[in-house]
CSV table of N, CA and C in Angstrom, one decimal:
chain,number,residue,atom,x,y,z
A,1,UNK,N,83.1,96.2,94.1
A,1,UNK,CA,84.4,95.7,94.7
A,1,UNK,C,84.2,95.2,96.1
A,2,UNK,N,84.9,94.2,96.3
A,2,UNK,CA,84.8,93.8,97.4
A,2,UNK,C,86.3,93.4,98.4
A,3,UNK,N,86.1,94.3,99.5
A,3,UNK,CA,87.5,94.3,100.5
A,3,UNK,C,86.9,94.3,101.7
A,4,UNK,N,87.5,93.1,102.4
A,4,UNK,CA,87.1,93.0,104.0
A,4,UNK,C,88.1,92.9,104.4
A,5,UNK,N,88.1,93.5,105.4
A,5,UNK,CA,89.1,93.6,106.8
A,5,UNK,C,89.2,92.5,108.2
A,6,UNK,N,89.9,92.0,108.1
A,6,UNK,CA,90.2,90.9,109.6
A,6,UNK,C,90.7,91.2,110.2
A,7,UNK,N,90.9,91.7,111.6
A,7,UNK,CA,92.0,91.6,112.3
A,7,UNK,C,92.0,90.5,113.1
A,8,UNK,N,93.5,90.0,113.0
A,8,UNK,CA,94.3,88.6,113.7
A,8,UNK,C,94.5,88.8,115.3
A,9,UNK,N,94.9,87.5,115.7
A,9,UNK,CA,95.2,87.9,117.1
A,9,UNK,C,96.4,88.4,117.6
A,10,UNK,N,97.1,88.7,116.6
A,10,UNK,CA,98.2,89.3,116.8
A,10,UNK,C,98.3,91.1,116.0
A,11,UNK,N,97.2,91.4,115.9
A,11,UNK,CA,96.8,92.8,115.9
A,11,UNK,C,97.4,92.5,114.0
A,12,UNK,N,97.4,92.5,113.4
A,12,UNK,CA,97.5,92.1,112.2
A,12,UNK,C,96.4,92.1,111.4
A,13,UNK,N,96.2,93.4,110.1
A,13,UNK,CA,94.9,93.3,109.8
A,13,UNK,C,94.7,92.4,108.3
A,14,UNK,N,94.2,92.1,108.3
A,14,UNK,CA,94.1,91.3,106.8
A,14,UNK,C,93.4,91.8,105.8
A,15,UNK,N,93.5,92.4,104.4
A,15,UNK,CA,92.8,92.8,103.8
A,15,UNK,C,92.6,91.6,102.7
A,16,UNK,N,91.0,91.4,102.8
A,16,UNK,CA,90.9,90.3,101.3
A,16,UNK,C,90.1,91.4,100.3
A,17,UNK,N,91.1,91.1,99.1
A,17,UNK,CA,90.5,91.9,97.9
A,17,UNK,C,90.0,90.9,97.1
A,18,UNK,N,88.8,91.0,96.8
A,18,UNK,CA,88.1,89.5,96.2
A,18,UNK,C,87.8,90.7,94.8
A,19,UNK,N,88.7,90.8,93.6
A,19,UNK,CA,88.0,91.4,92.5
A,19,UNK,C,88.8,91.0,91.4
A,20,UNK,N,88.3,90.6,90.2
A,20,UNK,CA,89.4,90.0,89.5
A,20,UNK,C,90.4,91.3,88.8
A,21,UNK,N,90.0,92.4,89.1
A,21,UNK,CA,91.0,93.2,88.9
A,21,UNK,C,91.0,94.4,89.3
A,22,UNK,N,92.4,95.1,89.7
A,22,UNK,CA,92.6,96.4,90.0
A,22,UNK,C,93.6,97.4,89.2
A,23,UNK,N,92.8,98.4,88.9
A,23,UNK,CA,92.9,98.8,88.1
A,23,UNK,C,91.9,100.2,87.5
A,24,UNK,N,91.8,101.3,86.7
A,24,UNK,CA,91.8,102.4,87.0
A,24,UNK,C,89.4,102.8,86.9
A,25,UNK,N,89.3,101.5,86.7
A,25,UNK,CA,88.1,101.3,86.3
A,25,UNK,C,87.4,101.3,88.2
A,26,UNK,N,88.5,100.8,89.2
A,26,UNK,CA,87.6,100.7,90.7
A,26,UNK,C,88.9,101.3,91.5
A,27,UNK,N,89.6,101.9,91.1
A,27,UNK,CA,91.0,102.7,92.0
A,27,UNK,C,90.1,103.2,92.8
A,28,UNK,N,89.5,104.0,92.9
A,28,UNK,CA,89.0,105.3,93.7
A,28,UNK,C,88.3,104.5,94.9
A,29,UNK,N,87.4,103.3,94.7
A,29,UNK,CA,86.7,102.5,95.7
A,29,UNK,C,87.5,101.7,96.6
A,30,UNK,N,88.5,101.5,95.7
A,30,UNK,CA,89.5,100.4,96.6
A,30,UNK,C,90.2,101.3,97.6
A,31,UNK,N,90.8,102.2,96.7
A,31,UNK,CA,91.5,103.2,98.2
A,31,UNK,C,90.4,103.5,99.2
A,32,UNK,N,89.3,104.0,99.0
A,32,UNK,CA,88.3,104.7,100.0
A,32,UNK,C,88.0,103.1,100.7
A,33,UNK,N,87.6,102.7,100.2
A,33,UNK,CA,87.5,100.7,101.0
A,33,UNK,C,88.9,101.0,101.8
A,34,UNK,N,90.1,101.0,101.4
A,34,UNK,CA,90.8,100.6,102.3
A,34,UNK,C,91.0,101.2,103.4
A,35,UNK,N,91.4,102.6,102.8
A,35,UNK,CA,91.2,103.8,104.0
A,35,UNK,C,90.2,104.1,105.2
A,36,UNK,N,89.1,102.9,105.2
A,36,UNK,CA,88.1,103.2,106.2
A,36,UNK,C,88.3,101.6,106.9
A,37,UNK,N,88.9,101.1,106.6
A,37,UNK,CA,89.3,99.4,106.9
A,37,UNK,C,91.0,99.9,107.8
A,38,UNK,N,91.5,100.8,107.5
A,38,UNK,CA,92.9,100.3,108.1
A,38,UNK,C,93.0,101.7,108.9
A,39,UNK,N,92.2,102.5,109.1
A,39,UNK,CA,92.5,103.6,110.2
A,39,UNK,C,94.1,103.8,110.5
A,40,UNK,N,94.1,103.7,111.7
A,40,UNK,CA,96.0,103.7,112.2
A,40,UNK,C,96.3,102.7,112.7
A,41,UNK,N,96.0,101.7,111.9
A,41,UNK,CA,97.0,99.9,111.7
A,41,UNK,C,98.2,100.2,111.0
A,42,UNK,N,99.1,99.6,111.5
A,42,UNK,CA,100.3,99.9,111.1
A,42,UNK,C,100.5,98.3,110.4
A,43,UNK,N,100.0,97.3,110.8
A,43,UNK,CA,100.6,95.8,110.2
A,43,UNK,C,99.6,95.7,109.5
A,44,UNK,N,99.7,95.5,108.0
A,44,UNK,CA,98.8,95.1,107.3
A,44,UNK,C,99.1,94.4,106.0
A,45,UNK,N,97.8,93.1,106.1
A,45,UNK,CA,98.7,92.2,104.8
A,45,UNK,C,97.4,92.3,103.6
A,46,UNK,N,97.5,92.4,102.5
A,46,UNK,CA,96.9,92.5,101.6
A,46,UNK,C,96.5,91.0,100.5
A,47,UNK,N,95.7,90.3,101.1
A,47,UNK,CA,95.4,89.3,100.7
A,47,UNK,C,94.6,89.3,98.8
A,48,UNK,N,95.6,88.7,97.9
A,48,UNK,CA,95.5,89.2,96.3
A,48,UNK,C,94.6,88.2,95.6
A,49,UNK,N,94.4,86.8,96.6
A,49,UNK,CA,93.4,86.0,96.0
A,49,UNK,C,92.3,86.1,94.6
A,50,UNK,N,92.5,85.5,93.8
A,50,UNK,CA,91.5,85.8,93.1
A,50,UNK,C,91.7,86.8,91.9
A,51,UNK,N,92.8,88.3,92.3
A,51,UNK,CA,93.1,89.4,91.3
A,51,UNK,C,93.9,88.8,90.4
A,52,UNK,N,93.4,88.9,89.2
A,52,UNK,CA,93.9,88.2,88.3
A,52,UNK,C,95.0,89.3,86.9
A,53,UNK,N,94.3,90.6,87.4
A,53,UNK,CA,94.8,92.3,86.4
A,53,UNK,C,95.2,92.7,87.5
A,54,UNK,N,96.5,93.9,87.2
A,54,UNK,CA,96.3,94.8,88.1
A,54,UNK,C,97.3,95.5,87.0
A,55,UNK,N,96.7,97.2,86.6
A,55,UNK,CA,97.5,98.1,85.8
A,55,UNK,C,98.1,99.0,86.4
A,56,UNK,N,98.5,100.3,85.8
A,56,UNK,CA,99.4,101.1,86.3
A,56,UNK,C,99.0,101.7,87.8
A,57,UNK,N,97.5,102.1,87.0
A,57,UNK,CA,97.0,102.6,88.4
A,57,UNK,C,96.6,102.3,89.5
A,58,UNK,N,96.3,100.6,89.7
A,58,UNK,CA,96.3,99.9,90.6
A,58,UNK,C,97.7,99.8,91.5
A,59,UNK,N,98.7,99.1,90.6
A,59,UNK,CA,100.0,99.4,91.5
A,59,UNK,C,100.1,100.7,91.9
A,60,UNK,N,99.7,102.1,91.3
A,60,UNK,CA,99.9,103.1,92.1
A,60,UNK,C,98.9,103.6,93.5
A,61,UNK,N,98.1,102.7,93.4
A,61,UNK,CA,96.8,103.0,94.3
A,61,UNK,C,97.8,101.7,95.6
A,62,UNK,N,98.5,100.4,95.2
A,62,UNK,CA,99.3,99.8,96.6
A,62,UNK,C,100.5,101.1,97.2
A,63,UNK,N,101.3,100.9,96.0
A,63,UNK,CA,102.6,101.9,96.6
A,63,UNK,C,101.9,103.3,97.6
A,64,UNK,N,100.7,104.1,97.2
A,64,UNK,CA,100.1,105.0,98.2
A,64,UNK,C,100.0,104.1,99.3
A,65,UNK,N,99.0,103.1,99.4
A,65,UNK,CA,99.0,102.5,100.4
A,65,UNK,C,100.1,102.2,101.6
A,66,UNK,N,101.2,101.8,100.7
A,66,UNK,CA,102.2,100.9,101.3
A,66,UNK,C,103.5,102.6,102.0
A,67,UNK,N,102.9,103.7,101.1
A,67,UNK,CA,103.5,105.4,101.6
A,67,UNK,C,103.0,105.4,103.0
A,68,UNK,N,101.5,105.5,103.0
A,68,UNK,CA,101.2,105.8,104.1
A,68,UNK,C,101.7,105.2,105.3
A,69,UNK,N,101.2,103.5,104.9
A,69,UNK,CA,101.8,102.8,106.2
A,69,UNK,C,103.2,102.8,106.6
A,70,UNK,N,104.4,103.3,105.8
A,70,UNK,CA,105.5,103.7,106.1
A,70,UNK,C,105.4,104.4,106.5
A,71,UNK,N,104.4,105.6,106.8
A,71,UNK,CA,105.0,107.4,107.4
A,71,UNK,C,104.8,107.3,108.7
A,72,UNK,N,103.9,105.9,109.2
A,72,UNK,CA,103.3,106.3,110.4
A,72,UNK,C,104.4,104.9,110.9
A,73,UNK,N,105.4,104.2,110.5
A,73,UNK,CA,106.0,102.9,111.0
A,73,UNK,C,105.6,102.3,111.0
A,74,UNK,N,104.5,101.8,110.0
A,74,UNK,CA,104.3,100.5,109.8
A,74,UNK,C,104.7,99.6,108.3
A,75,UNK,N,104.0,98.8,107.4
A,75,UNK,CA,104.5,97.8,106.4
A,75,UNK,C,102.6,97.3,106.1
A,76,UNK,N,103.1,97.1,104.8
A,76,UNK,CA,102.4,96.0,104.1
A,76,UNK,C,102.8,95.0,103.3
A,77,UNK,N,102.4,94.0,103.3
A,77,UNK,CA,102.7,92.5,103.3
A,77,UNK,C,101.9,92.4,102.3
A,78,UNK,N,101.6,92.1,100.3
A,78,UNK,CA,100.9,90.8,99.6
A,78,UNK,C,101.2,89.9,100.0
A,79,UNK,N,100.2,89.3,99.4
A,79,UNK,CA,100.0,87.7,99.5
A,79,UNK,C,98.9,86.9,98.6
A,80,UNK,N,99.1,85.6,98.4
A,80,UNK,CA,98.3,84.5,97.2
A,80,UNK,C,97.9,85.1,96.2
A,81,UNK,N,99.3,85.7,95.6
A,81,UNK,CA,99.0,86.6,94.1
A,81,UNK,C,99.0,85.5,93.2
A,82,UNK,N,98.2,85.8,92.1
A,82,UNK,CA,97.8,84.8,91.2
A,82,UNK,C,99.4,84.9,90.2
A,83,UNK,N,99.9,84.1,89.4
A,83,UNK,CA,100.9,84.0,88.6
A,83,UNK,C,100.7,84.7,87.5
A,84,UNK,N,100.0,85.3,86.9
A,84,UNK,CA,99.8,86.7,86.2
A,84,UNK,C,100.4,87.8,87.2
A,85,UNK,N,99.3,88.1,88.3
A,85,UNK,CA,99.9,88.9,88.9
A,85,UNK,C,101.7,89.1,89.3
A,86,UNK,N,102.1,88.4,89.9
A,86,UNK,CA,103.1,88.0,90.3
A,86,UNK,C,104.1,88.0,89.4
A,87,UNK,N,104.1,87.6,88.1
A,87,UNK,CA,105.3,88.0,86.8
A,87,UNK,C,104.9,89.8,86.3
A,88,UNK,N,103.6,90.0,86.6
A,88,UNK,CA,104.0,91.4,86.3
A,88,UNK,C,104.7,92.4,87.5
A,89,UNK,N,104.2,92.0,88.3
A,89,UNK,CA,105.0,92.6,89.8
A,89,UNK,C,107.1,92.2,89.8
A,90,UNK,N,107.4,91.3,89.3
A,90,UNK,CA,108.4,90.8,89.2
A,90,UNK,C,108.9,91.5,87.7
A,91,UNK,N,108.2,91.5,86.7
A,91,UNK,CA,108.3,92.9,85.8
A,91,UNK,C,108.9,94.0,85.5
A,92,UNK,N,107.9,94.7,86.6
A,92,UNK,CA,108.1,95.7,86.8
A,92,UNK,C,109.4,96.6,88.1
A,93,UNK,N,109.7,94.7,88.6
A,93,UNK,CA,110.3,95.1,89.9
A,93,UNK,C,109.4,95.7,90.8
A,94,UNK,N,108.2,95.4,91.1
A,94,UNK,CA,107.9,95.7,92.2
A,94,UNK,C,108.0,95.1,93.0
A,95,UNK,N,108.3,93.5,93.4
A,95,UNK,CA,108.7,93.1,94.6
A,95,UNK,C,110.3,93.1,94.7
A,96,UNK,N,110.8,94.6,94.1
A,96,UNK,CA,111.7,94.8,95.3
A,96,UNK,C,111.3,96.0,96.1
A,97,UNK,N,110.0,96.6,96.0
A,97,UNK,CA,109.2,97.6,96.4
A,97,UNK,C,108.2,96.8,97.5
A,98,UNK,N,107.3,95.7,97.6
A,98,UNK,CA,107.1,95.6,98.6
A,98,UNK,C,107.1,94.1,99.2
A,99,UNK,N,107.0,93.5,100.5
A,99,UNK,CA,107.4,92.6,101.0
A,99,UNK,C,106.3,91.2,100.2
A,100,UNK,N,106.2,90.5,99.3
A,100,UNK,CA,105.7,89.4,98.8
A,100,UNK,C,105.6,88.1,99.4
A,101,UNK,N,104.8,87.8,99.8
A,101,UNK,CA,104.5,86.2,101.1
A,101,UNK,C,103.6,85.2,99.8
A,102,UNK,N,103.9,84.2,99.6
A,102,UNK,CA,103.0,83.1,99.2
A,102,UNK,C,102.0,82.7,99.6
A,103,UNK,N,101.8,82.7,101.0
A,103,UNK,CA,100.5,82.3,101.5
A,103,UNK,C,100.2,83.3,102.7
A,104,UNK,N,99.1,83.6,103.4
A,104,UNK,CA,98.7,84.7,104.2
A,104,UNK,C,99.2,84.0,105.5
A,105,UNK,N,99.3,82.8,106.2
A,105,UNK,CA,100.1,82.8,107.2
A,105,UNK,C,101.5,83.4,107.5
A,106,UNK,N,101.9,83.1,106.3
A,106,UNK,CA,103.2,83.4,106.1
A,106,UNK,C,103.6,85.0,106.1
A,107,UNK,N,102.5,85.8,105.5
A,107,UNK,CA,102.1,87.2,105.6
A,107,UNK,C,102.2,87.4,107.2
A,108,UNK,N,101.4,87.0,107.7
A,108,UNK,CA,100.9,87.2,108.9
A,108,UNK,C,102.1,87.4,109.8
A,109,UNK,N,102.8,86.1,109.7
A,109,UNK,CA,104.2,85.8,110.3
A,109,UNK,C,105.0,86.8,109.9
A,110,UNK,N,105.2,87.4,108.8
A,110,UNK,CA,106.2,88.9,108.5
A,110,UNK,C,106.1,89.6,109.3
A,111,UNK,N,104.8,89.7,110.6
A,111,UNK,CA,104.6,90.8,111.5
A,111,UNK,C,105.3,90.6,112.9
A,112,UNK,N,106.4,90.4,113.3
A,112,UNK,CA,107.0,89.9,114.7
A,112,UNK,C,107.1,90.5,115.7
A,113,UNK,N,106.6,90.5,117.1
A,113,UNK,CA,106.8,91.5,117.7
A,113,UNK,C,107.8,92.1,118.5
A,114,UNK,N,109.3,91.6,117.5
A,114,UNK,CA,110.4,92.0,118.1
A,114,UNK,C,110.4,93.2,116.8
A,115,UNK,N,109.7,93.3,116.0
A,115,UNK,CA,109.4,94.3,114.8
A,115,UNK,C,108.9,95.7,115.4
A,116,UNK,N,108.2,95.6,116.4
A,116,UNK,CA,106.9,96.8,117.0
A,116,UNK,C,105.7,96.4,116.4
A,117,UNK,N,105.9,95.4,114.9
A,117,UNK,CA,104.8,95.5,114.3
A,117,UNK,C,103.7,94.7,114.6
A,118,UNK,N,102.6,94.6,114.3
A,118,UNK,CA,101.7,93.5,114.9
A,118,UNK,C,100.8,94.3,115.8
A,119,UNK,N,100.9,95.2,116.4
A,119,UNK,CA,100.1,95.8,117.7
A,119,UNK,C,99.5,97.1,117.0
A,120,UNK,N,98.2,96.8,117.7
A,120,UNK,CA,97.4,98.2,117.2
A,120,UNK,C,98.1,99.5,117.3
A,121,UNK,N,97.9,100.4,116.5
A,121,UNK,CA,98.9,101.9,117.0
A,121,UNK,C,98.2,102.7,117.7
């Protein structure tokens, strides 16, 4: 699996998940990948590029994600989900669960700093 972390200049971290799928076969690597990538960042966008699966337990391994960064006040942002992805997320209704951006600028831009969000915690 492969997840790298960017942070922007606007304290905004970017996660790229480069794997064509998530799901219960790399759950365990991707949380521990993410959890050592996003410390106490509160703005973070999840770049979907490329994920072409994602099963139950992948969406349950984001919504953790997307727990955490709520408890401490922050948000997570997808972004450049493939159209597979994206009709099952819409599915399932999960993008009324979390904030869905088309392109990672646009992600980025969800972070304003009239939000608090954007700044390291």
């Amino acid at each position: 699996m492969e997840l790298n972390g960017r942070l922007q200049d606007n304290g905004v971290l970017v996660l790229e998940l480069r794997e064509d799928n998530l799901d219960a076969t790399n759950l365990r690597v991707f949380k521990d990948l993410a959890q050592s990538l996003i410390q106490e960042r509160r703005a973070v966008v999840l770049d979907m590029a490329g994920v072409q699966f994602v099963d139950s337990a992948g969406l349950g391994a984001l919504i953790s994600l997307l727990r955490q960064l709520n408890a401490r006040g922050g948000d997570l942002v997808l972004c450049e989900m493939s159209r597979a992805v994206r009709a099952l997320f819409e599915l399932m209704r999960m993008h009324r669960v979390f904030r869905i951006a088309e392109s990672r600028q646009d992600a980025c831009q969800a972070f304003t700093p009239s939000t608090g969000l954007g700044q390291a915690a």
